[in-house]
Structure formats: structure tokens, C-alpha cells
Short mmCIF file of C-alpha atoms in Angstrom, two decimals:
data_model
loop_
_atom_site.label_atom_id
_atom_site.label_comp_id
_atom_site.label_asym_id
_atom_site.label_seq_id
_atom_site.Cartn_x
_atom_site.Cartn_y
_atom_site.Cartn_z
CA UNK S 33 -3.51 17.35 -22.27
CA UNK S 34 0.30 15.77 -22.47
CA UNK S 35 1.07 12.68 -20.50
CA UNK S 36 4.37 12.38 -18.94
CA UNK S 37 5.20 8.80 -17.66
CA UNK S 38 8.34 8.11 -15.24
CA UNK S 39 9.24 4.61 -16.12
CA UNK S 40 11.57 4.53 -13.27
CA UNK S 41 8.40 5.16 -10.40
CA UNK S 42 6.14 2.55 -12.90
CA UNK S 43 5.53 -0.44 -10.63
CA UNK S 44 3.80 -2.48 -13.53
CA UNK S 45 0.32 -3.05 -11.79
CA UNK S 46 -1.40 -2.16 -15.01
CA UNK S 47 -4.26 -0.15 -13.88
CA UNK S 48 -3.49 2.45 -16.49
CA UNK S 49 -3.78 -0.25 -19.18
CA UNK S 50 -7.35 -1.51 -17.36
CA UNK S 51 -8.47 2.28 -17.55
CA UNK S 52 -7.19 3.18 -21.12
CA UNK S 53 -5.97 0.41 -23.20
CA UNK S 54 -6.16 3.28 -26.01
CA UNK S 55 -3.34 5.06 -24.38
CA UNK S 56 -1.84 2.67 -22.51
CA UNK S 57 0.18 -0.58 -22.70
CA UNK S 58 2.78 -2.65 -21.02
CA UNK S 59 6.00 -4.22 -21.66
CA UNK S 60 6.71 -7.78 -21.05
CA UNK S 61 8.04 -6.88 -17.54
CA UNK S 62 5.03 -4.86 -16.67
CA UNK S 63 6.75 -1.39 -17.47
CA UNK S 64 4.53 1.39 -19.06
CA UNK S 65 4.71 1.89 -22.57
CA UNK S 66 2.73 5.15 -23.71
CA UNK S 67 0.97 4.64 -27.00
CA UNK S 68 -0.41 8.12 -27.06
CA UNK S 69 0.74 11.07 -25.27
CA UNK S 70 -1.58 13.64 -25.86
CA UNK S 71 -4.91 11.69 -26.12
CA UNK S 72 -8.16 12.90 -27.84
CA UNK S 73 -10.36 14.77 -25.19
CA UNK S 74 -12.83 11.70 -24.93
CA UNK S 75 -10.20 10.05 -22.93
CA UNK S 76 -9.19 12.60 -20.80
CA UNK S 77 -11.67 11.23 -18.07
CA UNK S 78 -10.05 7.95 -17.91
CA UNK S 79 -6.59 9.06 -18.60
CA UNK S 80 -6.68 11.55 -15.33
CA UNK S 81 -8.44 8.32 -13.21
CA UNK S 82 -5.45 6.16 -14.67
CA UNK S 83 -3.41 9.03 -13.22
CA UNK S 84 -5.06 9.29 -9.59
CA UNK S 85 -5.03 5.74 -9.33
CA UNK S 86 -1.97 4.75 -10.33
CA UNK S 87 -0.21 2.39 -7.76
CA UNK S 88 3.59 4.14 -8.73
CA UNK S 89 2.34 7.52 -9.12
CA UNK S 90 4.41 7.07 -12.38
CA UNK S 91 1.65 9.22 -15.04
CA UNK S 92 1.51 13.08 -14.33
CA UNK S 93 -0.47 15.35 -16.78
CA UNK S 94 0.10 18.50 -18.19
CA UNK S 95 -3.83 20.35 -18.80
CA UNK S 96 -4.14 23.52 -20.81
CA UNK S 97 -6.57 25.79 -19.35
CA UNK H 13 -28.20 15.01 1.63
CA UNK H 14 -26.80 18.15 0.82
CA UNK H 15 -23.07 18.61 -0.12
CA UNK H 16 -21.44 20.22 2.77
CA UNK H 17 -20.11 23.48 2.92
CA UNK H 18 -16.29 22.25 3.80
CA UNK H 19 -14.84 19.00 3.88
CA UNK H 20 -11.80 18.24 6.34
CA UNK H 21 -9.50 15.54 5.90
CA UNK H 22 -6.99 14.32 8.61
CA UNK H 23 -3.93 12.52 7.53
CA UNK H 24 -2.10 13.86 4.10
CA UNK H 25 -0.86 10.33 2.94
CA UNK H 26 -1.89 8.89 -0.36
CA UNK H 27 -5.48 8.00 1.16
CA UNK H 28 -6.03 11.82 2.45
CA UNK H 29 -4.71 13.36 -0.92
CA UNK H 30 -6.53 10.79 -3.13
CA UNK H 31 -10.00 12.69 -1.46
CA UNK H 32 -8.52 16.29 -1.94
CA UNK H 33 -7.99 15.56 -5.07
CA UNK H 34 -11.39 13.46 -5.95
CA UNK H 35 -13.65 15.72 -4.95
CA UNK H 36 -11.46 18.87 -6.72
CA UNK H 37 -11.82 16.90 -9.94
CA UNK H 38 -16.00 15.87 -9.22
CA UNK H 39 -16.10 19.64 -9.24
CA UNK H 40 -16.74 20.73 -5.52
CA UNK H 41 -15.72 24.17 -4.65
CA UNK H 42 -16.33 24.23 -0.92
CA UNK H 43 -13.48 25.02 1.34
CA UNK H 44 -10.75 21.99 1.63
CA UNK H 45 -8.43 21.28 4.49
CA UNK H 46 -5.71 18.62 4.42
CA UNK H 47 -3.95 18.18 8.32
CA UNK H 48 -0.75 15.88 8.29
CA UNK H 49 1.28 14.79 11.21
CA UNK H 50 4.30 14.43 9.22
CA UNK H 51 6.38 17.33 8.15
CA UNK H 52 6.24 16.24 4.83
CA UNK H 53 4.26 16.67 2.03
CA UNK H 54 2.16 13.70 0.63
CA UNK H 55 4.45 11.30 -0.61
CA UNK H 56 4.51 7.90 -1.65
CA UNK H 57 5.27 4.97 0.67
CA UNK H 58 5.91 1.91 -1.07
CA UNK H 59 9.81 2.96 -2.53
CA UNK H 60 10.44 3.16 0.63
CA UNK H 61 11.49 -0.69 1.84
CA UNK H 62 12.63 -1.06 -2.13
CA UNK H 63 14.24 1.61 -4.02
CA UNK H 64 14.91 4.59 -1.64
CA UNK H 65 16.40 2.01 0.85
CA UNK H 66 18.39 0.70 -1.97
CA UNK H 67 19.55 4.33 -3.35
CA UNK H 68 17.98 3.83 -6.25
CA UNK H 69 15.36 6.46 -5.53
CA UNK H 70 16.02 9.73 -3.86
CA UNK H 71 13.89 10.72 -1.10
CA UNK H 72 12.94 13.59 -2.38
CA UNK H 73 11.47 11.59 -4.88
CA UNK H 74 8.53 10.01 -3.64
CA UNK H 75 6.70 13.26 -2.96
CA UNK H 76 3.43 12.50 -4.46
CA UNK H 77 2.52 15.79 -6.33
CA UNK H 78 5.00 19.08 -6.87
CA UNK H 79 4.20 22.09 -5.34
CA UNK H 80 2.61 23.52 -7.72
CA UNK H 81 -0.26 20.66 -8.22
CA UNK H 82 -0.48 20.97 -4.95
CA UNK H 83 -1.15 24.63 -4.96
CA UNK H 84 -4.11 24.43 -7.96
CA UNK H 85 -6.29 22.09 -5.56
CA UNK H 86 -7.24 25.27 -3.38
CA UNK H 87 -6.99 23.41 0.10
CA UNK H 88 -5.22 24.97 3.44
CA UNK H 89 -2.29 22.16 3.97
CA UNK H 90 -1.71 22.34 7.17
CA UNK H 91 1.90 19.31 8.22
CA UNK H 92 3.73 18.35 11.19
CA UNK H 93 0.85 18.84 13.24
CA UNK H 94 -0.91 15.51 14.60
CA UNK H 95 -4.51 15.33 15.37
CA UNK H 96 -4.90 14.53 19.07
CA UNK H 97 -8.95 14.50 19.45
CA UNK H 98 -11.89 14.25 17.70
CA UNK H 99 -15.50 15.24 18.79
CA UNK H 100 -18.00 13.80 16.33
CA UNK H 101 -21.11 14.90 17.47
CA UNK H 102 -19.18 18.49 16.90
CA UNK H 103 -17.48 17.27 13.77
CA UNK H 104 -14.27 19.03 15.64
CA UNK H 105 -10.46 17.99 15.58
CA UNK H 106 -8.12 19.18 17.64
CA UNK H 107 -4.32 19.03 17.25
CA UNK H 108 -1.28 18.90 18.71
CA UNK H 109 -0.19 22.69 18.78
CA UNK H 110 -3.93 23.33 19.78
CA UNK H 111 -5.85 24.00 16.65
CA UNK H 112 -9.45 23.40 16.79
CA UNK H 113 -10.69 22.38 13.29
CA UNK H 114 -14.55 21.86 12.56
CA UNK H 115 -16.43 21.02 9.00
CA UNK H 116 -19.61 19.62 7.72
CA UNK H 117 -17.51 16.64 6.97
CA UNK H 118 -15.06 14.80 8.26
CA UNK H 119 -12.61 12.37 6.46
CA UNK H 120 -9.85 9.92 8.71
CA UNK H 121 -7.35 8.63 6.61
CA UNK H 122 -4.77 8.98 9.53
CA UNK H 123 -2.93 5.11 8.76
CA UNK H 124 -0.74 2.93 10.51
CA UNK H 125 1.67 3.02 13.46
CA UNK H 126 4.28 0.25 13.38
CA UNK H 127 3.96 -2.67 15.99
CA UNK H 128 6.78 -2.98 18.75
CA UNK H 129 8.44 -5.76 20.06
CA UNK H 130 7.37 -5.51 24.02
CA UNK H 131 10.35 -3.82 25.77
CA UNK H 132 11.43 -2.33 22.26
CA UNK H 133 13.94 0.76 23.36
CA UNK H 134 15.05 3.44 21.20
CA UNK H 135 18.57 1.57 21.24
CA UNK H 136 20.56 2.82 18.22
CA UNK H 137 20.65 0.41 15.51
CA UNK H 138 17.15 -0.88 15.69
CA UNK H 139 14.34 0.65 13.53
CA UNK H 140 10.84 0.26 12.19
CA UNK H 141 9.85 1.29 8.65
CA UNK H 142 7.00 2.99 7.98
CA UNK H 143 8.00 6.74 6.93
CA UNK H 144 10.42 8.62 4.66
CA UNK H 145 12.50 9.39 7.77
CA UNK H 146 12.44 5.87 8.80
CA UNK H 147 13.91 5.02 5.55
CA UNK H 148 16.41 7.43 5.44
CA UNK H 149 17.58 6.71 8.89
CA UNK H 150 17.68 2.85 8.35
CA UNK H 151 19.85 3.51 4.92
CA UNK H 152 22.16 5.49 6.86
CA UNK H 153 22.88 2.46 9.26
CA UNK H 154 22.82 -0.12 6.84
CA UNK H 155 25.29 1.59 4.96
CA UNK H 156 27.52 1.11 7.91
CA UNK H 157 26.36 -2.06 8.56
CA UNK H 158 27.88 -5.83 7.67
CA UNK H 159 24.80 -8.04 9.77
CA UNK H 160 21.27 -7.44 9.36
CA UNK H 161 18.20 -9.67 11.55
CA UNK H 162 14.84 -8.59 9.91
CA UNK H 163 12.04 -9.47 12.60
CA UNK H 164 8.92 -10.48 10.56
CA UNK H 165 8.32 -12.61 7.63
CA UNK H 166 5.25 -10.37 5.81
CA UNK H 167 5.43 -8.22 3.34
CA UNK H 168 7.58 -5.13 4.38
CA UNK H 169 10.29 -7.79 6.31
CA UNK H 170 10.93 -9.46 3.47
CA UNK H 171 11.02 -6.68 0.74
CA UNK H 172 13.64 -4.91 3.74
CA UNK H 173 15.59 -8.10 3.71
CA UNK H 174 15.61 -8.38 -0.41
CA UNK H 175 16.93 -5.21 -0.35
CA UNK H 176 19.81 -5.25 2.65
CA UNK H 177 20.81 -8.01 0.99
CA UNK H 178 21.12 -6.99 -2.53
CA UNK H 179 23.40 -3.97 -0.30
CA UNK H 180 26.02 -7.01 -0.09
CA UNK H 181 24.74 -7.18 3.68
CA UNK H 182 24.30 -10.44 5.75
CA UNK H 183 21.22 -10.68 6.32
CA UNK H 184 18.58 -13.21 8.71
CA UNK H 185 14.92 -13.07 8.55
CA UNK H 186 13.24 -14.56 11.37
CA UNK H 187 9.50 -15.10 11.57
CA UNK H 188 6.70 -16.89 13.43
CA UNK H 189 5.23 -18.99 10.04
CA UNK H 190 6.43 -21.75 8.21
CA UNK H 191 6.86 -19.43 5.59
CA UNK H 192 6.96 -16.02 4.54
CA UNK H 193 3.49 -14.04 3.75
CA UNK H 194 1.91 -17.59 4.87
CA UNK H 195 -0.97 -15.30 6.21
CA UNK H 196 -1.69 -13.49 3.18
CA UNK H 197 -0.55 -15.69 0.42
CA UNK H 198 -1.14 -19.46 1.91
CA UNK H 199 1.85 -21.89 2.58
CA UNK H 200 2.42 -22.73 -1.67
CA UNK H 201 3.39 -19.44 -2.68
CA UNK H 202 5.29 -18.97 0.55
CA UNK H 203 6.79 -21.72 0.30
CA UNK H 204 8.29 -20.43 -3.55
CA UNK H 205 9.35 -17.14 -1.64
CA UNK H 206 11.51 -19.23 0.81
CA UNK H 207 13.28 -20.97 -1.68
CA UNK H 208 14.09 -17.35 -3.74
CA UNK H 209 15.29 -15.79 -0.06
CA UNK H 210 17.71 -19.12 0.30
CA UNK H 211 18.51 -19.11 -3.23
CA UNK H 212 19.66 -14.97 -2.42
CA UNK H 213 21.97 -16.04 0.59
CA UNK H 214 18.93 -15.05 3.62
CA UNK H 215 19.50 -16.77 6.35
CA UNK H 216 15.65 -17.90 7.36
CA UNK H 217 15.13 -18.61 10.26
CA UNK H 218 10.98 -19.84 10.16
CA UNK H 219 8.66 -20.77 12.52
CA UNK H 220 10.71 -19.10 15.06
CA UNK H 221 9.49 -17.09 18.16
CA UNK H 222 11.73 -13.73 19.09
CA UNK H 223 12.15 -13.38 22.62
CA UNK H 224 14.03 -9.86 22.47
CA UNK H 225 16.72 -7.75 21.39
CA UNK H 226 19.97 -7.66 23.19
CA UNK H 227 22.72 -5.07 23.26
CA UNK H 228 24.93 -3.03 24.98
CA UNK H 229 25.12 0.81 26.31
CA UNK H 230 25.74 1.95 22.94
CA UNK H 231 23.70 0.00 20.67
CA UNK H 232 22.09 -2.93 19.55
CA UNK H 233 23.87 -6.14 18.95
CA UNK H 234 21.46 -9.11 18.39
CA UNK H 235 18.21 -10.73 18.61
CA UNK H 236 17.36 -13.52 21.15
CA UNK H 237 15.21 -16.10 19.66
CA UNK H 238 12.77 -18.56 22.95
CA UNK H 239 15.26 -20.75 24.04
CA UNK H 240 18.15 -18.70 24.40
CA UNK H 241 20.01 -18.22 20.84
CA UNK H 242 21.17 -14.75 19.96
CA UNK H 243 21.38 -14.02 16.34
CA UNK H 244 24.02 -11.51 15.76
CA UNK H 245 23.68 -7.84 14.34
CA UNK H 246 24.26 -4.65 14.13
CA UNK H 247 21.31 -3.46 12.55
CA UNK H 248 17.68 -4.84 13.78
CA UNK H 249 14.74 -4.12 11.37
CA UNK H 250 11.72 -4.49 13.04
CA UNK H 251 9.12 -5.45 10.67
CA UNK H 252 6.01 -7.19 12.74
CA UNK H 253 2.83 -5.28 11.47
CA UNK H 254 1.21 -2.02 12.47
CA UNK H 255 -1.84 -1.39 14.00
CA UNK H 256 -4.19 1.41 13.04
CA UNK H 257 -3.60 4.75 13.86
CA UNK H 258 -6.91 5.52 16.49
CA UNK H 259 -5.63 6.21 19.60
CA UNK H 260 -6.72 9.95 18.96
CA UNK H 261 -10.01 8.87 18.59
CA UNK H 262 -10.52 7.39 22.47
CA UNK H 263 -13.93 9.05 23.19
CA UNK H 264 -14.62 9.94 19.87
CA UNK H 265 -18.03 8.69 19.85
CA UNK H 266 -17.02 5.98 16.91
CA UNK H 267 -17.11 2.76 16.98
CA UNK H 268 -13.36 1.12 16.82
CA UNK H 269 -12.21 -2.27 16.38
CA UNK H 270 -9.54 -3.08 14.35
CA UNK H 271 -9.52 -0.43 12.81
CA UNK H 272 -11.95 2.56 12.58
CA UNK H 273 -15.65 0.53 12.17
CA UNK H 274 -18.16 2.17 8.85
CA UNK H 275 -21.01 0.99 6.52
CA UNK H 276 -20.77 -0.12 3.15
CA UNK H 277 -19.95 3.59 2.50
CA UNK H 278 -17.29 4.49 4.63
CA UNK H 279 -18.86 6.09 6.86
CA UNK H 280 -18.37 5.85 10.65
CA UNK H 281 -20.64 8.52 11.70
CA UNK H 282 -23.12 11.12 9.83
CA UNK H 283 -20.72 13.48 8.47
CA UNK H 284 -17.31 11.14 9.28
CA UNK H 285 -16.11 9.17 6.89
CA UNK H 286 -12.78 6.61 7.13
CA UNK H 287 -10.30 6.21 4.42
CA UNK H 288 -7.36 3.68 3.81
CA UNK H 289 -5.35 1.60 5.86
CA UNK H 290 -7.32 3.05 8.98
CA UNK H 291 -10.93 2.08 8.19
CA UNK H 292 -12.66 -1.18 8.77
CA UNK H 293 -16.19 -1.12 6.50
CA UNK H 294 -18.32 -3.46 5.08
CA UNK H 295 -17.84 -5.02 1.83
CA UNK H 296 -20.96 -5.54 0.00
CA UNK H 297 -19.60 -7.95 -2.03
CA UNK H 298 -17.97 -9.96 0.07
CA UNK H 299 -20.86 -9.88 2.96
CA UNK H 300 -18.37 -9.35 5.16
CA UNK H 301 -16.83 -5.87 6.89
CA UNK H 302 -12.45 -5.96 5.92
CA UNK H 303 -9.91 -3.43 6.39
CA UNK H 304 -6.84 -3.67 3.63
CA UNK H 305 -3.36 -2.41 4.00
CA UNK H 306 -2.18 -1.62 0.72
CA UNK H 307 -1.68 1.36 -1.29
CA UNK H 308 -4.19 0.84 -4.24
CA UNK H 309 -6.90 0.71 -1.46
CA UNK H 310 -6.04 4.00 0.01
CA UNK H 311 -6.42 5.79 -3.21
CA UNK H 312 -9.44 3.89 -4.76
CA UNK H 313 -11.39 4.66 -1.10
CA UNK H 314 -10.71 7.71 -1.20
CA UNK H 315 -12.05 8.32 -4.59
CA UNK H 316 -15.24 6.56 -3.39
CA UNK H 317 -15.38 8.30 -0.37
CA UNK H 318 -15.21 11.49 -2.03
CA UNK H 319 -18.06 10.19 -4.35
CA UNK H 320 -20.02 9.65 -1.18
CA UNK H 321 -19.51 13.25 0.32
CA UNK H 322 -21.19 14.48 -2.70
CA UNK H 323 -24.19 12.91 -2.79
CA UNK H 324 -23.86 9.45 -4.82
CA UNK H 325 -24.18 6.96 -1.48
CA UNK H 326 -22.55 4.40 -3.62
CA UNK H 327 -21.26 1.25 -1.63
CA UNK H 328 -17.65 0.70 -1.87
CA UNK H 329 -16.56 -3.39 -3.18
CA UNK H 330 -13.41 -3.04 -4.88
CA UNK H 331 -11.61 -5.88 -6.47
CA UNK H 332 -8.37 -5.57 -4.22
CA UNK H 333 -4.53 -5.53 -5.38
CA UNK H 334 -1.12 -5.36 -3.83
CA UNK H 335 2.40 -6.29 -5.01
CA UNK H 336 5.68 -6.66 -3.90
CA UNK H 337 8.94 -6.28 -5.53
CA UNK H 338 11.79 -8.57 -4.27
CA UNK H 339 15.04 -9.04 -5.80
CA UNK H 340 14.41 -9.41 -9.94
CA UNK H 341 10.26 -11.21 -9.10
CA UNK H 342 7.30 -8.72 -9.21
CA UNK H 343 4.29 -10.74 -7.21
CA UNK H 344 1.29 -8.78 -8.25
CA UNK H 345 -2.28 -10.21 -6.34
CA UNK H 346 -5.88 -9.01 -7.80
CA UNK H 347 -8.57 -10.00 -5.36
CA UNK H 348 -8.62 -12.42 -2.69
CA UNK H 349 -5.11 -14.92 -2.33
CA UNK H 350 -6.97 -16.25 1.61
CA UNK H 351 -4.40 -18.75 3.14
CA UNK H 352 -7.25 -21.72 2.97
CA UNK H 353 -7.89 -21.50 -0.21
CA UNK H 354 -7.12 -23.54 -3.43
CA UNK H 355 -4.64 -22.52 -5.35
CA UNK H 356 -3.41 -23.83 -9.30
CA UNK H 357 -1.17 -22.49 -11.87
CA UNK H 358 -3.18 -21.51 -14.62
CA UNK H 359 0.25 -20.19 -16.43
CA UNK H 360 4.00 -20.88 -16.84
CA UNK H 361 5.97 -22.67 -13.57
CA UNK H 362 7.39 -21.97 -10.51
CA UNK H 363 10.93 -24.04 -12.21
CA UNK H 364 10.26 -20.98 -14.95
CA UNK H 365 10.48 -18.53 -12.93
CA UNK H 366 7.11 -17.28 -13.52
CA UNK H 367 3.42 -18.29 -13.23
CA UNK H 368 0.22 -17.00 -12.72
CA UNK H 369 -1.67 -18.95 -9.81
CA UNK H 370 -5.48 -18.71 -9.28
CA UNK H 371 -6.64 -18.55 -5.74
CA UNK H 372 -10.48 -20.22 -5.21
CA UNK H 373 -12.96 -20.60 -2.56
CA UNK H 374 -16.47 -20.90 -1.95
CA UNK H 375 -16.49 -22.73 -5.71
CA UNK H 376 -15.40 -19.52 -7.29
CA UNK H 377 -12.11 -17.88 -8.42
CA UNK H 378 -11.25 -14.89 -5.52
CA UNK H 379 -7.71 -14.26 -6.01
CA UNK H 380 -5.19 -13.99 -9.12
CA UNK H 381 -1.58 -14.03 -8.05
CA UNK H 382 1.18 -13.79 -10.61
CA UNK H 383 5.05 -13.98 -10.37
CA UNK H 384 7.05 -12.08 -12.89
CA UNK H 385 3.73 -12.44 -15.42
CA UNK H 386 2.45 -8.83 -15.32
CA UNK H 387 0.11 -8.85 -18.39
CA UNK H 388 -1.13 -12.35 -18.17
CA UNK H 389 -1.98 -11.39 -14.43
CA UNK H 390 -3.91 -9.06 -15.49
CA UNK H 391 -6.25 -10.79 -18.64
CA UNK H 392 -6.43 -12.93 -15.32
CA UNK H 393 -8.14 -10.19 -13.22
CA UNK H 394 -11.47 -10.48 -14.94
CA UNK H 395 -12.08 -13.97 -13.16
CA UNK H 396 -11.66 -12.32 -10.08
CA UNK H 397 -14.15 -9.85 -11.30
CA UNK H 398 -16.58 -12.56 -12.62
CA UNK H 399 -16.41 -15.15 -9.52
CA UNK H 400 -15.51 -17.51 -12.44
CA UNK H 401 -16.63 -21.25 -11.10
CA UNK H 402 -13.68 -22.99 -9.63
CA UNK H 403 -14.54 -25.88 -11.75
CA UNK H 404 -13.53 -24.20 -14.99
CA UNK H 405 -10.11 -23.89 -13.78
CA UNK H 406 -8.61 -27.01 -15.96
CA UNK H 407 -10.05 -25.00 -19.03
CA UNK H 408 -8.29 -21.98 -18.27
CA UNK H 409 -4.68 -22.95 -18.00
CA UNK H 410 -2.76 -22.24 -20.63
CA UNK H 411 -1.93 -24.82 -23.04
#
């Protein structure tokens, strides 16, 4: 899995950072900031929620079959 | 229950992809149809009043998922074709160009249709906002525009005025309230959102009733406020609320209120389920049956929903959250912010330019709101989540 964040669609509600603090932080402003962009496959669960749920639709994955 | 054999979903907005997409990922292989009445593909509707009516987005740009996502959830996408009944004894929709659609479920996600002003005509110059073409259409005349009357001080009036007037247009906001959002935020915070509009150069006019519009045989040129004043302008952004989108479903055999009415599960019928801005159901946590316009909502329903079609029969209590962006201040709201209740600053100041405000009733925190504090808004959240006792609040501001 590779994460691709678009900081410019990021609305800063943080519900990526709720779902995976691991992979996921903010800046001061609320921007994303991506602390791990292809995450170890325990997280993949909450790394695709963080993507469904996102508020800016700002997080898109990339899977490998 | 057993998992049915084909799940339909009517509306392809946010809410209607958010189940396509759920159930794909919960594993269900049955056959998936998503009907929109929009031409477009799912896209995302918040830019809209901000950065695609600024420029700073493209339209093009708020499409929700590229093609090719789009093609890996196996669903027939059918857009630009309304639903115009439903028969849910049948679990049948029919459309506009005269489909007939049946499934062993049923999921409404069909939204919002802007509220008029009575008499509104199509007069050129005066618009609602509610989808990409909106938008795009209201851009086009404000780019031509120099005077701007936004009618309605909630959240999509004054994120349209922010933004006309960071265009360099004059702008006027008129509303009903004392203040802006007084209805969802209570008359404090409002109160701080008046001052930033004045401090931007808004004219507000508050408290103020609209009467009508007033023009000419080519186009609109102002709004008449009771008692007889006409505020100038040559582009009218009507902004007063929407109403659900269930006229379709006039003899469905559901119940509708405001909104379309369900059980703690989203479900309106055996086999019908509502999602998003469209469903009224009860909240187990609160004790009390809601319905919630924001975007966050439609997605996290329609995950739950989803849930629900397979089997779980979970009940749906989410911890709510909007925001708005207007001008440089991001106000962010986790929970409940209900006009009545207490509020206090837990962190920074208003004279700062940011704070974090906790919202109480019933002797518990309900509501976090902050202003330009994203992360300590959301180490807030978890009071909201705990029903933290109102009388702790002293002990939790920040020192």
C-alpha cells in the first residue's frame, strides 16, 4: 500500500490522525503531515477507513494486488 | 437476516458512494447499482462555496474518486437520471427516462434541494448553491460582478460571502438572527463571526426580514428588505437552507417528516435503508431521532448502513462534526454546539484569534468548537466522547 495525500483538498478535521496516529499527524494549522507512506499491513484497515472517511477526500491509496 | 442478493443505492453523492464503497471493502460480492440525478460523477461538495468559487480549485477537481477506482468497485453507475418513484413494498425505483430498478435492498441517500425565496424566478443574476454547476455558474457572474447581497446568515451564506468578498466584491449579508449560525452555534460564537465579517468589509445586515428580489427584464438588481429598502446588486446568492430531497417518495409507503423517518439503524422500511443529509433516525445516544447536514455524516452513515445490510444490526450514534472555512479561521465543531447551551473557552481567546470553546448541557460536555485550534480541538473531542461533567470544566482550561 502507498499513501498519497493532496495537501491542497486537506481540510484539517483530523480524522486521519483519530484513525492512525501511527501514520498520521497534523501541522499547527490542521494540514496533513504523512509520517509514513507505505504503512505496515496491520494498519492497512485503519489507514483505508482514514481514507473513506476523510472529510477533504485529501488521502487516496495505491493497493498492490 | 440474510445478506441480499443486490443492493441498490439512489443518489451518487458522497453518502451513496460512501455505501458502494463500504460494503465492496466488508467483502460483499452481490450485484451493486449506484443511480445519480446529476450528470456527474460523485464529487465532493464542500469546495464548492470556498475554493472552486474562489478559483482556487478546479471543478474538475472535486470528483470524488477517478475513473478507474470507480471502475474496480464492480457497480452499474447509472447519472443524469433522477429517481421519480419508489414502491417499497416492491423494493422498486423508477426514474426519470423510465427505468424500473428493483433489489433486495434499497439505500436513499438522494440529499438536499435548496430552499426558495417565495416568488423566486429564474431571473439572471440570482442563484442557489448546492451543485458543481451551481458553482460554476455563480463564479461566472461574480466574476462580472462589483455588488453581491447573500440572503442567509448559516453556514453556506456566509462561507459564499467570505469568499465574494475575498474576490474584491462588495458584498451584504442579510439574515433573520442576531447573528450568523445563531441556530447552530448559539449567539457567543456568532457573535465572534460578526465581528470577523465587519472586520472583512461585509456589510451585515442582521435580524433583518427579506421581502423579495427586485429587478428588471433583464436581470436582477436588488433585494427588498420588510419595510421597503432595496439593497443593491447585481448578483443575489440565495443561501436560506434546503429541505430534503423526498418529493419522489409521495406514496412510497415510508414514513416522512423532515426528512426520510428510520430506527436506530437507518432503516425506514425492511429492506430500505436512508443515508445522509436525507434521513431522519434515531440516535441511541442521544434518545432522541436527528437528521445532520454535513458531509462527515453522509460518509460515516453510509459506512454504518452498509454494516447493517450485511448482517451486523448495529445502531448508528456518531459523535458529529462539521467545519467551515472563512477567510484565514477554520471553525471545526465535534459533537453537539445546541444554541441553549453553555459555552467556555477552555483554550486561547477570541482577542487571539483562536480558542477552543466547550459547549455543555444536561451537566455534561456535548459540543467542542474550536477556531483556528485544529489539534487542540481535537485532544478536545474525547470529552465529547466521554459526556465529561460540566463541572470539571474550570479544570480543563488550559493554564
Amino acid at each position: 500500500m502507498r499513501i498519497i495525500v493532496d495537501v491542497e483538498k486537506c481540510c484539517g478535521a483530523g480524522q486521519c490522525v483519530l484513525l492512525a496516529p501511527k501514520v498520521f499527524d497534523q501541522r499547527d494549522d490542521g494540514i496533513v503531515v504523512l509520517l509514513d507512506e507505505s504503512p505496515a499491513p496491520e494498519l492497512h484497515k485503519a489507514v483505508r477507513e482514514a481514507a473513506c472517511v476523510c472529510p477533504g477526500a485529501a488521502i487516496r491509496l495505491e493497493e498492490q494486488a | 437476516m440474510t445478506v441480499p442478493s443486490g443492493v441498490l443505492v439512489v443518489g451518487a453523492s458522497v453518502g451513496g458512494l460512501a455505501v458502494v464503497e463500504s460494503l465492496r471493502r466488508d467483502g460483499y460480492a452481490g450485484a451493486l447499482t449506484l443511480l445519480g440525478a446529476e450528470r456527474h460523477p460523485p464529487y465532493d461538495r464542500p469546495p464548492l462555496s470556498k475554493k472552486v468559487l474562489s478559483g482556487a480549485l478546479e471543478p474538475d477537481r472535486t470528483r470524488l474518486r477517478p475513473d478507474a477506482a470507480l471502475a474496480q468497485l464492480n457497480a452499474t453507475v447509472l447519472l443524469g437520471d433522477p429517481a421519480v418513484h419508489l414502491d417499497a413494498p416492491a423494493r422498486a425505483v423508477v426514474t426519470a427516462a423510465g427505468r424500473r430498478l428493483t433489489a433486495e435492498a434499497i439505500v436513499i441517500a438522494t440529499g438536499l434541494e435548496p430552499r426558495r425565496l417565495p416568488g423566486q424566478l429564474p431571473w439572471p443574476g440570482v442563484h442557489v448553491l448546492r451543485t458543481v454547476d451551481d458553482a460554476v455558474a455563480l463564479r461566472a457572474d461574480l466574476l462580472a460582478a462589483t455588488q453581491v447581497v447573500v440572503v442567509g446568515d448559516g453556514v453556506l451564506g456566509t462561507e459564499a460571502a467570505a469568499t465574494a468578498r475575498g474576490m474584491g466584491l462588495t458584498v451584504t449579508l442579510v439574515g433573520p438572527q442576531a447573528t450568523p449560525l445563531a441556530s447552530q452555534l448559539g449567539p457567543r460564537i456568532g457573535g465572534y463571526l460578526a465581528e470577523l465579517h465587519a472586520r472583512q468589509g461585509v456589510q451585515l445586515r442582521l435580524g433583518a426580514a427579506v421581502e423579495g428580489l427586485v429587478g428588471d427584464d433583464q436581470r436582477v438588481r436588488g433585494v427588498r428588505l420588510a419595510g421597503g429598502e432595496v439593497l443593491p446588486a447585481d448578483v443575489v446568492v440565495v443561501a436560506i437552507g434546503s429541505r430534503p430531497a423526498i418529493g419522489w417518495l409521495a406514496n412510497s409507503g415510508l414514513q416522512l417528516a423532515d426528512g426520510i423517518v428510520c430506527d436506530s439503524r437507518c432503516r425506514a422500511a425492511e429492506g430500505i435503508y436512508a443515508v445522509g443529509d436525507v434521513a431522519w433516525w434515531h440516535h441511541e445516544g442521544l434518545g432522541t431521532g436527528l437528521r445532520l447536514e454535513n458531509r462527515s455524516n453522509a460518509v460515516e452513515q453510509g459506512a454504518a448502513v452498509a454494516a447493517n445490510i450485511l448482517g451486523k444490526d448495529r445502531p448508528y450514534a456518531p459523535v458529529p462534526f462539521f467545519w467551515t472555512d472563512q477567510y484565514d479561521v477554520k471553525i471545526q465543531v465535534h459533537g453537539f454546539a445546541t444554541p441553549g447551551a453553555e459555552v467556555a473557552l477552555v483554550e486561547g481567546s477570541p482577542e487571539l484569534g483562536q480558542f477552543v470553546a466547550l459547549y455543555g448541557s444536561g451537566g455534561k460536555v456535548t459540543g467542542v468548537l474550536g477556531w483556528n485550534m485544529v489539534k487542540q480541538t481535537r485532544m478536545h473531542r474525547q470529552h465529547v466522547v466521554e459526556g465529561t461533567d460540566w463541572s470539571r470544566v474550570d479544570s480543563l482550561r488550559a493554564s
